[in-house]
Short mmCIF file of C-alpha atoms in Angstrom, two decimals:
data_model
loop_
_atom_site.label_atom_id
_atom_site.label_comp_id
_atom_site.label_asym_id
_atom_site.label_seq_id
_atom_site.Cartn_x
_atom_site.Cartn_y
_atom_site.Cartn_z
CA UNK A 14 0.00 0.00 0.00
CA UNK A 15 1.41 3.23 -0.92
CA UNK A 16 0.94 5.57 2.30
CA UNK A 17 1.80 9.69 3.04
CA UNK A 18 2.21 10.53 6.40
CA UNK A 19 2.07 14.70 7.16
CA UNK A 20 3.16 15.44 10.22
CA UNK A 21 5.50 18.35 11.47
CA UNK A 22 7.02 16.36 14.50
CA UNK A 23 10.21 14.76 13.43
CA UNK A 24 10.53 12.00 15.91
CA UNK A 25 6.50 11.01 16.04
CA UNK A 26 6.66 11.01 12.05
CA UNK A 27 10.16 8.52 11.88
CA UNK A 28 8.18 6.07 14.45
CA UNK A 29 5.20 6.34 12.17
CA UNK A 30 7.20 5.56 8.82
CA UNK A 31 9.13 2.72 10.35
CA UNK A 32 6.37 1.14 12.01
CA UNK A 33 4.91 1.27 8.50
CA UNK A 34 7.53 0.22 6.02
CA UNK A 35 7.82 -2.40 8.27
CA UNK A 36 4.76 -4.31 7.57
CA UNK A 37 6.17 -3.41 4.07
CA UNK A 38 4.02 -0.51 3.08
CA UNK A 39 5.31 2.32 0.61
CA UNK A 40 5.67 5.18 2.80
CA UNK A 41 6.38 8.44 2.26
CA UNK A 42 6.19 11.61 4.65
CA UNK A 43 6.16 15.28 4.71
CA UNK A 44 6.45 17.49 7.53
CA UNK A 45 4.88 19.99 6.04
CA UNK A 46 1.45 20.98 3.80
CA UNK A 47 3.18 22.47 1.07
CA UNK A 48 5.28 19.56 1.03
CA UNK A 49 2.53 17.19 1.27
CA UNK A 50 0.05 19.03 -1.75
CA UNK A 51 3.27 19.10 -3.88
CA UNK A 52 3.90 15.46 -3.49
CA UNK A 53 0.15 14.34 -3.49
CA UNK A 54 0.17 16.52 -6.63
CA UNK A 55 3.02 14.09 -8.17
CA UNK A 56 1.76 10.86 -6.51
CA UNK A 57 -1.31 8.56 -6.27
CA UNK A 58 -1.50 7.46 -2.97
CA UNK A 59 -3.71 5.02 -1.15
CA UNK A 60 -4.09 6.65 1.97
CA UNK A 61 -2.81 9.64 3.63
CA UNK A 62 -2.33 10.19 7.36
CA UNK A 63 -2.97 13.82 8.08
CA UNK A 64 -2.03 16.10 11.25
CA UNK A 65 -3.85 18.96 11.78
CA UNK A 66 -1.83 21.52 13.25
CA UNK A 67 0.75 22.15 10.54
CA UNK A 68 3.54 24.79 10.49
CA UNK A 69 1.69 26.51 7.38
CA UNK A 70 -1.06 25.12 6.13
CA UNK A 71 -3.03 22.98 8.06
CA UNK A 72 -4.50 19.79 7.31
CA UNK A 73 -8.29 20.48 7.59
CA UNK A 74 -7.49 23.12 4.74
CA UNK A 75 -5.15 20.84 2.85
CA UNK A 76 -8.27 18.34 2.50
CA UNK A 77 -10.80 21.11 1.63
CA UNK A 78 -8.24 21.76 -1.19
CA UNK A 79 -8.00 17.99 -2.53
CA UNK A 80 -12.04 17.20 -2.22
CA UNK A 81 -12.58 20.42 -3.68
CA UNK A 82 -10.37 19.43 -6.38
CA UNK A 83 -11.88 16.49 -7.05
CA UNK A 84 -9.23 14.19 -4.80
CA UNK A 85 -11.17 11.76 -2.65
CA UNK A 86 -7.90 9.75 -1.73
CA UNK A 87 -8.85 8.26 1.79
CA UNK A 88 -7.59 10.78 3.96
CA UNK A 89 -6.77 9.43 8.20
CA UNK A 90 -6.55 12.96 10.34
CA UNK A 91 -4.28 12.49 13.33
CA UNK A 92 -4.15 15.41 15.74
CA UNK A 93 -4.06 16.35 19.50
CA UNK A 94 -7.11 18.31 18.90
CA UNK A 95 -10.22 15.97 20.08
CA UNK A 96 -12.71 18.02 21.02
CA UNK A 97 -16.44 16.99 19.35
CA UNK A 98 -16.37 20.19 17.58
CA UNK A 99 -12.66 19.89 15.98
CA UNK A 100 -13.46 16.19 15.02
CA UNK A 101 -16.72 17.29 13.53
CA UNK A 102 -14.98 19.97 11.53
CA UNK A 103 -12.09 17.67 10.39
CA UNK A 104 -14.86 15.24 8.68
CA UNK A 105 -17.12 18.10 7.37
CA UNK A 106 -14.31 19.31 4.98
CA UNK A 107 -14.18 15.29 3.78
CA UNK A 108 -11.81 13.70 6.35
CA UNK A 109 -12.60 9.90 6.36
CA UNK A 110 -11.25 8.99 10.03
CA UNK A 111 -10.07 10.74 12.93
CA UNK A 112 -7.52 9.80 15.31
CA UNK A 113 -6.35 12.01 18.66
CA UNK A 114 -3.19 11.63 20.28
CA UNK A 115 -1.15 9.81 21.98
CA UNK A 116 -2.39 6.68 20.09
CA UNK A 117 -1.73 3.35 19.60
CA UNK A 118 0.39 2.14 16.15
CA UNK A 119 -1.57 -0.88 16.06
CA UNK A 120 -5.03 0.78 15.85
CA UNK A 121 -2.98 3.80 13.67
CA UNK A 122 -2.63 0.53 11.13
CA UNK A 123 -5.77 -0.86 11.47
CA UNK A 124 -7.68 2.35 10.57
CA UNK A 125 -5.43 2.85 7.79
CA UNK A 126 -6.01 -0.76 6.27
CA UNK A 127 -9.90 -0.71 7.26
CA UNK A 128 -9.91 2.73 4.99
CA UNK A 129 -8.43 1.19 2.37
CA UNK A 130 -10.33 -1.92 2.34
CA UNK A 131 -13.39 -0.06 2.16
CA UNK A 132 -12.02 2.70 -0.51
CA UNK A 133 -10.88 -0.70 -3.08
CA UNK A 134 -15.24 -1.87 -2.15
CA UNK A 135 -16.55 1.43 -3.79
CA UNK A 136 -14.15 1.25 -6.92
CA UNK A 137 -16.03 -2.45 -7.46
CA UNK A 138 -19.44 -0.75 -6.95
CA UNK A 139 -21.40 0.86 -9.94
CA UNK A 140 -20.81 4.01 -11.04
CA UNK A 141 -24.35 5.86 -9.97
CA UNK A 142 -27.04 4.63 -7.88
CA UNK A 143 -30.63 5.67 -8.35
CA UNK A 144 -33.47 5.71 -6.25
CA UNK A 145 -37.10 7.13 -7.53
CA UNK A 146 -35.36 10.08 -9.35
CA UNK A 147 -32.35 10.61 -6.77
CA UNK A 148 -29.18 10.01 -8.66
CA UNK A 149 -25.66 9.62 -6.70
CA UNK A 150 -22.73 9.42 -9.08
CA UNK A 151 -20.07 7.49 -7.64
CA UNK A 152 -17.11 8.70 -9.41
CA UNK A 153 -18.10 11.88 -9.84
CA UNK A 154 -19.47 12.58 -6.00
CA UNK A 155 -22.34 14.07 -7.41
CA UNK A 156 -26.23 13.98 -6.57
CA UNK A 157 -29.41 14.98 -8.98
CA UNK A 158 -33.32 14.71 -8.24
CA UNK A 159 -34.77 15.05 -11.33
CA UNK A 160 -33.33 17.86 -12.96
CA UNK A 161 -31.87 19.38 -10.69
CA UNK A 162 -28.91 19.40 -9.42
CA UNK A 163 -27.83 19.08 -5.41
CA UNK A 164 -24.75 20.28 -3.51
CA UNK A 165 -23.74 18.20 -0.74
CA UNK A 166 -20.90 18.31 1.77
CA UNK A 167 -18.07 15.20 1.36
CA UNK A 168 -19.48 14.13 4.80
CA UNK A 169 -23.16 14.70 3.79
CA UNK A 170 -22.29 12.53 0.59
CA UNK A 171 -20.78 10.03 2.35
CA UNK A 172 -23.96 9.66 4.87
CA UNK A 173 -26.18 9.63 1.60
CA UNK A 174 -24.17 7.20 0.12
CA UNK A 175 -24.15 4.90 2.84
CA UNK A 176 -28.20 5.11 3.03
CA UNK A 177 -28.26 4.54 -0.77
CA UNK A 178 -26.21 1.04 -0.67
CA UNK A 179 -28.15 -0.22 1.83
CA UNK A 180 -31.82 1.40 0.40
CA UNK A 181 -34.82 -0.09 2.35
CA UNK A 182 -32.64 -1.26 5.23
CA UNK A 183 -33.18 0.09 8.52
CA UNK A 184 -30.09 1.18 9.67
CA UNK A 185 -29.64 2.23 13.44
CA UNK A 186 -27.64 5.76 14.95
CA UNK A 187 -24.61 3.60 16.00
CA UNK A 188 -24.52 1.25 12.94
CA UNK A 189 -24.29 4.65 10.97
CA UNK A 190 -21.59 6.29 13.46
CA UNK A 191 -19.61 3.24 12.89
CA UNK A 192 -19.60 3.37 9.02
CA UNK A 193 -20.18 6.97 8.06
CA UNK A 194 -18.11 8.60 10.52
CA UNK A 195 -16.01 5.62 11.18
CA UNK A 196 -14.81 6.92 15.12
CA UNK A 197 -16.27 6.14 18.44
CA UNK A 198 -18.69 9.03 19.18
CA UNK A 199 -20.03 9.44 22.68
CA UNK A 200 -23.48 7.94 21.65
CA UNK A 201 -25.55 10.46 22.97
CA UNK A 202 -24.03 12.61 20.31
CA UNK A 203 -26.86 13.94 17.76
CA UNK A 204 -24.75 14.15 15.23
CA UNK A 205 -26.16 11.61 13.00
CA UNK A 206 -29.87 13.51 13.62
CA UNK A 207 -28.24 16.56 12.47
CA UNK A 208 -26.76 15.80 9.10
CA UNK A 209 -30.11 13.38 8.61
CA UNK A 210 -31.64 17.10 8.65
CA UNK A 211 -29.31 18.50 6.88
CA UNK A 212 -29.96 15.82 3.91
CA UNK A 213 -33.68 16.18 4.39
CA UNK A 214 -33.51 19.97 3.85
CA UNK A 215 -31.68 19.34 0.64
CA UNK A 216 -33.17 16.09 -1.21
CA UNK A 217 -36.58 16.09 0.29
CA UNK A 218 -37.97 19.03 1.54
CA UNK A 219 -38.53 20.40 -1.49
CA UNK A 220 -40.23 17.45 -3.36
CA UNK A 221 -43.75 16.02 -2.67
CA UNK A 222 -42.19 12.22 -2.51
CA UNK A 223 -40.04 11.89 0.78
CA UNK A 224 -37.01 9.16 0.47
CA UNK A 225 -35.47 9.24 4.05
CA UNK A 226 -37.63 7.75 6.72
CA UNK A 227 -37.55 7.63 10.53
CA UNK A 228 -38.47 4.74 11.94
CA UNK A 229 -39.27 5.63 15.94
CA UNK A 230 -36.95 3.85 18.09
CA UNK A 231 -35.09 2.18 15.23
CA UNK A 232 -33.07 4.75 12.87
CA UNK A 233 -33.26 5.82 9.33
CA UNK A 234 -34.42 4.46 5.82
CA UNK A 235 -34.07 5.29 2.53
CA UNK A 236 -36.46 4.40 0.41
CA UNK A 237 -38.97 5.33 -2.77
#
């Protein structure tokens, strides 16, 4: 597996590339984000392992840049920063996992190969989905109803998406914590009630036929 690792402390970021290359992964590092968009720029990589707090730019902005640009390279953010509101801005700009330090190399690995496991599932899956007249393009990260077209966050995508595979299947809070967001929320978060609003707002509200569901004391559906 070819693997980046950005982080600006020397000695953290030489345990984290040996550990690595020892279970024989490609690694390479930068310890800085112009570094790290200059190499990504040059590279394909499987995953990337992302600090935050970055000498100059830091790494929520240096994923805003890649999604924005169309980059959807599985991206691991590792920071000391692990408040609920720092995680949930980390995954809002497209972040795929979240890790807070001091942390353990074996779960560090673990994340990184569950990420790519489920990255290599989506590039087997078709291109677009469609349910009634919702549309979600795979490979382009897009969404239409009808004609129209909707703009949705990475995160808001990725919740979408995850309704979409498994359409008419009740799927609980925690079962959608665990594979949207992928990081052990406190489970009285309402996180997963407020970006189920936030999709609402966008590919329901303003159409007569409603395609996410609650189902009292169960979770969410989506269905025709």
């Amino acid at each position: 597996m070819k693997l980046l690792i950005v982080e600006d402390e020397p000695n953290l970021l030489s345990v984290i590339r040996k550990g690595l290359s020892e279970k024989n992964h490609d690694v390479s590092a930068a310890l800085d984000g112009t570094t790290a968009l200059e190499m990504i720029a040059e590279t394909s990589f499987d995953v990337i392992v992302l600090d935050v707090m970055l000498p100059d730019i830091n790494g929520i902005e240096i994923c805003r840049r890649l999604r924005a640009a169309g980059n959807f390279v599985p991206i691991l953010m590792l920071t000391a920063l692990n408040s609920s509101e720092n995680i949930v801005a980390g995954l809002n700009t497209g972040a795929d996992d979240y890790m807070a330090k001091p942390f353990r190399f074996t779960e560090l690995e673990a994340r990184i190969n569950a990420l790519a496991r489920r990255a290599s599932q989506e590039h087997k899956t078709p291109e677009t989905i469609t349910i009634e007249d919702l549309t979600i393009n795979l490979r382009t990260k897009t969404v239409s109803r009808g004609e129209d077209t909707i703009a949705l966050t990475a995160k808001e995508f990725g919740l979408l998406y995850y309704l979409a595979k498994n359409t008419k299947t009740i799927l609980s809070r925690e079962k959608i914590l665990d594979n949207v967001w992928n990081i052990n929320f406190d489970m009285n978060t309402n996180v997963v009630d407020v970006y189920i609003n936030y999709l609402r707002n966008k590919i329901d509200k303003p159409y007569p036929n409603k395609l996410i569901h609650t189902i009292k004391g169960l979770g969410y559906v989506l269905k025709a």
